[in-house]
PDB file of C-alpha atoms in Angstrom:
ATOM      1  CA  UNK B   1      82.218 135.643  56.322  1.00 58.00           C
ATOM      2  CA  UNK B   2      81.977 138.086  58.848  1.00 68.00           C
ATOM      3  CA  UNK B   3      84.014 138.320  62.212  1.00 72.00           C
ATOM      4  CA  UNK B   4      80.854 137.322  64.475  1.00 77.00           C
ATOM      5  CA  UNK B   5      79.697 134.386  61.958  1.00 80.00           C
ATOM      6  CA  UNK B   6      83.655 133.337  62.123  1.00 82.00           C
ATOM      7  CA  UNK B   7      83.787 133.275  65.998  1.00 82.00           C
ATOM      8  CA  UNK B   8      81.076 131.109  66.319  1.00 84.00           C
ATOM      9  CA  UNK B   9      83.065 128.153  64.383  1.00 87.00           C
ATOM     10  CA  UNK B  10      85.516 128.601  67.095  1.00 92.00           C
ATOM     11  CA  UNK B  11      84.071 129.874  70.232  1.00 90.00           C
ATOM     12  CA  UNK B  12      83.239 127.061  72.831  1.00 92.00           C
ATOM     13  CA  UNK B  13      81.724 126.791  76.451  1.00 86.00           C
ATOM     14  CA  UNK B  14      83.204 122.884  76.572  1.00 90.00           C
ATOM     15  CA  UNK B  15      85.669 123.672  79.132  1.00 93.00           C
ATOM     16  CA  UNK B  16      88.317 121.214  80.094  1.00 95.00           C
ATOM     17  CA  UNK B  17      85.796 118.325  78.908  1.00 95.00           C
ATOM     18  CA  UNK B  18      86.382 119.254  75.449  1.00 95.00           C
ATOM     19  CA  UNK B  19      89.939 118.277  75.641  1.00 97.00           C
ATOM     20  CA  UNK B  20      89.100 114.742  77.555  1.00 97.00           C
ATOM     21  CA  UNK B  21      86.508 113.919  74.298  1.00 97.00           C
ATOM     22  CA  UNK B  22      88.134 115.240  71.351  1.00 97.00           C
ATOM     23  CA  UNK B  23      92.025 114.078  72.289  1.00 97.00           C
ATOM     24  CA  UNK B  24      92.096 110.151  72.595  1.00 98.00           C
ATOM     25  CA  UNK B  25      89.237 110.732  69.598  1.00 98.00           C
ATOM     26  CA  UNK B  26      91.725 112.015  67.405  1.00 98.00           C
ATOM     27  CA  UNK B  27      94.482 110.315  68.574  1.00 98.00           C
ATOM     28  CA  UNK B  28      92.613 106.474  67.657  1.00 98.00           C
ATOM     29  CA  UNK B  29      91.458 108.647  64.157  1.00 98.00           C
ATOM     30  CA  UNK B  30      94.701 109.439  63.016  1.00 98.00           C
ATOM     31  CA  UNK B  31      96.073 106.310  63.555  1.00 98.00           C
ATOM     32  CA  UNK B  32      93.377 104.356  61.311  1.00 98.00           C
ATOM     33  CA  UNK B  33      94.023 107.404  59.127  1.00 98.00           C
ATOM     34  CA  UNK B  34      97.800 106.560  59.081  1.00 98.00           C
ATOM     35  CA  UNK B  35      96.823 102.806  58.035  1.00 98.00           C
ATOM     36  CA  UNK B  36      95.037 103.824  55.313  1.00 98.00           C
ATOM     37  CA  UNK B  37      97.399 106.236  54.234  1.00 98.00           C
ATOM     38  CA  UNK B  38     100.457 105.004  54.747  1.00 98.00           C
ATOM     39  CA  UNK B  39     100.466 101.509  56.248  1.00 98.00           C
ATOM     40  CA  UNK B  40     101.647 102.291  59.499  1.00 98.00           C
ATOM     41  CA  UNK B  41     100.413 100.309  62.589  1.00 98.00           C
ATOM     42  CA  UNK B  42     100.104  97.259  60.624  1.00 98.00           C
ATOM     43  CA  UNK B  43      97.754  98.705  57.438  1.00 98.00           C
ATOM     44  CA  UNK B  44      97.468  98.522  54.137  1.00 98.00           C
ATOM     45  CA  UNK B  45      98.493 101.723  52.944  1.00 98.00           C
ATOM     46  CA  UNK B  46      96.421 103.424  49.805  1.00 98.00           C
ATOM     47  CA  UNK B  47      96.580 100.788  47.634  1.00 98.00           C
ATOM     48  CA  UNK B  48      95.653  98.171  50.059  1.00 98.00           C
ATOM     49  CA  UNK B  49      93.009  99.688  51.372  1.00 98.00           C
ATOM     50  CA  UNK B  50      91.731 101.074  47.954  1.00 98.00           C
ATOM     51  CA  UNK B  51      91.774  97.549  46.773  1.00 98.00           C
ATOM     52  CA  UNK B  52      90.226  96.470  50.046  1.00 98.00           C
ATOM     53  CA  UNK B  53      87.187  99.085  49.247  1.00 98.00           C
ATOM     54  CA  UNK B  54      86.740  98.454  45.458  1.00 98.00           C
ATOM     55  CA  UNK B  55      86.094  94.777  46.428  1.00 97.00           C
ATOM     56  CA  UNK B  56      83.131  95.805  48.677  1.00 96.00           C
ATOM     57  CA  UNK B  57      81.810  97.985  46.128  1.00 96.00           C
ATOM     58  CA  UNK B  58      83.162 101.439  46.611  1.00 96.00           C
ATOM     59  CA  UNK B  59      84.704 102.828  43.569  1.00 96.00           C
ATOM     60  CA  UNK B  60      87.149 104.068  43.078  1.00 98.00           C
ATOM     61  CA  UNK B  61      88.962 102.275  45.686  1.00 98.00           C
ATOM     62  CA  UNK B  62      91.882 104.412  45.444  1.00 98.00           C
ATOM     63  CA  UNK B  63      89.853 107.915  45.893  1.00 98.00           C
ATOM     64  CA  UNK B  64      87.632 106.698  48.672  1.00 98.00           C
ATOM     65  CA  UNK B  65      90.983 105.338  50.672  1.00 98.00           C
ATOM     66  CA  UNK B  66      92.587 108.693  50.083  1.00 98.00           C
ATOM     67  CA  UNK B  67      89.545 110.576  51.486  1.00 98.00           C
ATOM     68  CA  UNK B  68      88.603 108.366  54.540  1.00 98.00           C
ATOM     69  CA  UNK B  69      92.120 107.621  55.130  1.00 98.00           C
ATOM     70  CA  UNK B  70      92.486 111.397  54.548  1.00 98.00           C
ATOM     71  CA  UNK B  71      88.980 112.347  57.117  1.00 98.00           C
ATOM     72  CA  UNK B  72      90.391 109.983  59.718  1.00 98.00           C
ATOM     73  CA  UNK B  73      94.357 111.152  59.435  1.00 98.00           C
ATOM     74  CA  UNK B  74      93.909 114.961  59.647  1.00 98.00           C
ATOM     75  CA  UNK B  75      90.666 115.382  61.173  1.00 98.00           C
ATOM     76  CA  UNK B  76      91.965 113.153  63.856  1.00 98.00           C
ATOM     77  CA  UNK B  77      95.444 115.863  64.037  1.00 98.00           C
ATOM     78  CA  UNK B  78      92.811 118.754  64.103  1.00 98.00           C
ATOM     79  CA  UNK B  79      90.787 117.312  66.836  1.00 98.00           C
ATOM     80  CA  UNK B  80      94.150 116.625  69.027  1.00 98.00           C
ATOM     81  CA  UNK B  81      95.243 120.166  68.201  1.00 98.00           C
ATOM     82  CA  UNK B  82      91.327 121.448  68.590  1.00 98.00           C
ATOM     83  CA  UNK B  83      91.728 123.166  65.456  1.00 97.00           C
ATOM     84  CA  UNK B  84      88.966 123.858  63.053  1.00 97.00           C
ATOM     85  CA  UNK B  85      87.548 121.150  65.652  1.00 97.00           C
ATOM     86  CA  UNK B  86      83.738 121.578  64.509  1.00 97.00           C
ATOM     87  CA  UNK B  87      84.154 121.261  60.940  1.00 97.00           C
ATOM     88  CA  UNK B  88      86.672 118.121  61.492  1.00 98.00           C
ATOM     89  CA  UNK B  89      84.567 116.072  63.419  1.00 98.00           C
ATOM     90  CA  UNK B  90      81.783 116.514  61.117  1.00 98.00           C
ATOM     91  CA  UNK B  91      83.837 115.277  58.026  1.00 98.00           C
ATOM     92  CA  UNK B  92      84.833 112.620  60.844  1.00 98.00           C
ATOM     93  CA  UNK B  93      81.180 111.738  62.165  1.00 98.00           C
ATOM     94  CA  UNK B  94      80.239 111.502  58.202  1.00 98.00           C
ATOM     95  CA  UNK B  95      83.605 109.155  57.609  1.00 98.00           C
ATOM     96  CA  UNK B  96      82.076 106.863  60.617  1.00 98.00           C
ATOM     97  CA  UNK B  97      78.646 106.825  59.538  1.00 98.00           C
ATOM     98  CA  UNK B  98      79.717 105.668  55.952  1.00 97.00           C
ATOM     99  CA  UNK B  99      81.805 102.984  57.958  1.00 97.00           C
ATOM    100  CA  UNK B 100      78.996 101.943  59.649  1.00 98.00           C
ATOM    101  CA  UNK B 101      76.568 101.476  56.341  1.00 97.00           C
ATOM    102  CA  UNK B 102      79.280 100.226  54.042  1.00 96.00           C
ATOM    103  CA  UNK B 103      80.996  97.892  55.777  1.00 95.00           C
ATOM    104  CA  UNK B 104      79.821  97.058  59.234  1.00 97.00           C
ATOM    105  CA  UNK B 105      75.591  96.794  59.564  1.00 97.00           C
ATOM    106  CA  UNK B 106      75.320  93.580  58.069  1.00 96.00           C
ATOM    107  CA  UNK B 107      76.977  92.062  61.228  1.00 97.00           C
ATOM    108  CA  UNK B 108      75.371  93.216  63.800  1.00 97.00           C
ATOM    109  CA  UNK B 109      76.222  95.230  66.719  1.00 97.00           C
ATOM    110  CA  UNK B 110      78.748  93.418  68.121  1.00 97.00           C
ATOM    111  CA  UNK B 111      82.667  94.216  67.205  1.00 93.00           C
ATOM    112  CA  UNK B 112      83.675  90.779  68.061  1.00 95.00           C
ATOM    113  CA  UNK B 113      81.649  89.847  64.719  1.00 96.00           C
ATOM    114  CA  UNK B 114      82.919  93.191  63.157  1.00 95.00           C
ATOM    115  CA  UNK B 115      79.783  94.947  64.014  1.00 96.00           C
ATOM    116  CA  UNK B 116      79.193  98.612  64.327  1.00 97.00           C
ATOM    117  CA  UNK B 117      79.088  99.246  67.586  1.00 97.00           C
ATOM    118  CA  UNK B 118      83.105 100.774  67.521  1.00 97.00           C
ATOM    119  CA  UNK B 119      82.363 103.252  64.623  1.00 97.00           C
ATOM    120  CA  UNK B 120      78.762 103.866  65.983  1.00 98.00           C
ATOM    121  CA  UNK B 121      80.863 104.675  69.525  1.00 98.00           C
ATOM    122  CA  UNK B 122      83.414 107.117  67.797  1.00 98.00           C
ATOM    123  CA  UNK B 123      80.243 108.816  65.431  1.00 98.00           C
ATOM    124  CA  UNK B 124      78.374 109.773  68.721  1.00 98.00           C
ATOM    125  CA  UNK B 125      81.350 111.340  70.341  1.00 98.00           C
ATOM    126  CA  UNK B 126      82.034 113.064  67.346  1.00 98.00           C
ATOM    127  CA  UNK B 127      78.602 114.451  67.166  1.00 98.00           C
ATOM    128  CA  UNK B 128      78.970 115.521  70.942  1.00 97.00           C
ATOM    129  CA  UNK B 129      82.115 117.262  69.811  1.00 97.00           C
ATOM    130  CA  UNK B 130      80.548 118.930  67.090  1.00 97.00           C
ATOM    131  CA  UNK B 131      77.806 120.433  69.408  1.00 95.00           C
ATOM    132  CA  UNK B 132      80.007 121.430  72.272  1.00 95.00           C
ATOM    133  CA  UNK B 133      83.422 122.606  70.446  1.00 95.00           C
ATOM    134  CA  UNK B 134      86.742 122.343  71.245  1.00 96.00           C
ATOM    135  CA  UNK B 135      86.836 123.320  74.739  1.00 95.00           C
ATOM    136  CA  UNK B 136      89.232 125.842  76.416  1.00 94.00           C
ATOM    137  CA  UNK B 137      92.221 124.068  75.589  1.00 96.00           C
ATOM    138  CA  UNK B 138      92.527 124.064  72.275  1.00 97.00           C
ATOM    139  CA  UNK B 139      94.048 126.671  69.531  1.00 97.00           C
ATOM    140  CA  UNK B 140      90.194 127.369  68.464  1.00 96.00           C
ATOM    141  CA  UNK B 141      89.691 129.049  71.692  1.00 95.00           C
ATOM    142  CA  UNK B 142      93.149 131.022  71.232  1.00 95.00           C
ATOM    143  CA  UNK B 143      91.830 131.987  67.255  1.00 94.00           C
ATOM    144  CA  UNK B 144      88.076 132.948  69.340  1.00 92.00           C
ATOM    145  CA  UNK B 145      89.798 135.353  71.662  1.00 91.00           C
ATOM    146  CA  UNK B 146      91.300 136.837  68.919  1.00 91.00           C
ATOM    147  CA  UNK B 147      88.681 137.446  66.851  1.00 88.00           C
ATOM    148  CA  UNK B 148      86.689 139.013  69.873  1.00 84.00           C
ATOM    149  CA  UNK B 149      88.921 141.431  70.418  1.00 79.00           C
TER     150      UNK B 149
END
């Protein structure tokens, strides 16, 4: 990949608004991450969760807890960090969307009925982040103004 291709994974025009989006985005991702993972903030931990996913029909349970616990956990750290910020909210956006077919349509929009309307929230704002970039604040603007010089 050459330098110019490179830059424009990291280059953004986002500005200070890039930080406001992708922060508390990551921040609420890695946390659900962390459940999954490791049963932190009152989860389930892999096997849990795995057993938790198996029963709704996504097999292996254990795998897909390890890689949506895995999207969530260190996409979320990427997106606080605004590293590799692009490619981590679209493994993100494509964690939430899965969320949203697998587990939450059948109930509506509503959360209060565990409805989509949380994960549909947190896919948009990933997309938006995926458009704009990281912003200035973020170590993929430090990695662009290295590569540009």
């Amino acid at each position: 990949m050459n330098t110019s291709r490179l830059n424009k994974l990291f280059v953004s025009n986002a500005g200070l608004a890039g930080l406001i989006l992708r922060a508390p985005i990551g921040l609420i991702l890695a946390a659900h991450g962390a459940q999954k993972l490791f049963a932190w903030f009152g989860g389930y931990g892999l096997e849990g969760t795995g057993q938790w996913m198996a029963s709704i029909g996504m097999t292996p349970g254990y795998l897909m807890a390890l890689l949506a616990g895995s999207a969530e956990f260190f996409g979320g750290l990427a997106l606080v960090l605004g590293l590799v910020t692009r490619p981590a909210a679209v493994v993100a956006a494509f964690t939430m969307l899965v969320a949203i077919f697998a587990v939450h349509i059948g109930n509506g929009l509503f959360m209060s009925n565990n409805g989509y309307e949380y994960a549909l929230t947190l896919l948009v704002a990933l997309v938006a982040v995926t458009v704009q970039g990281s912003g200035t604040f973020s170590l993929d603007n430090l990695i662009a103004k290295k590569l540009n010089r």
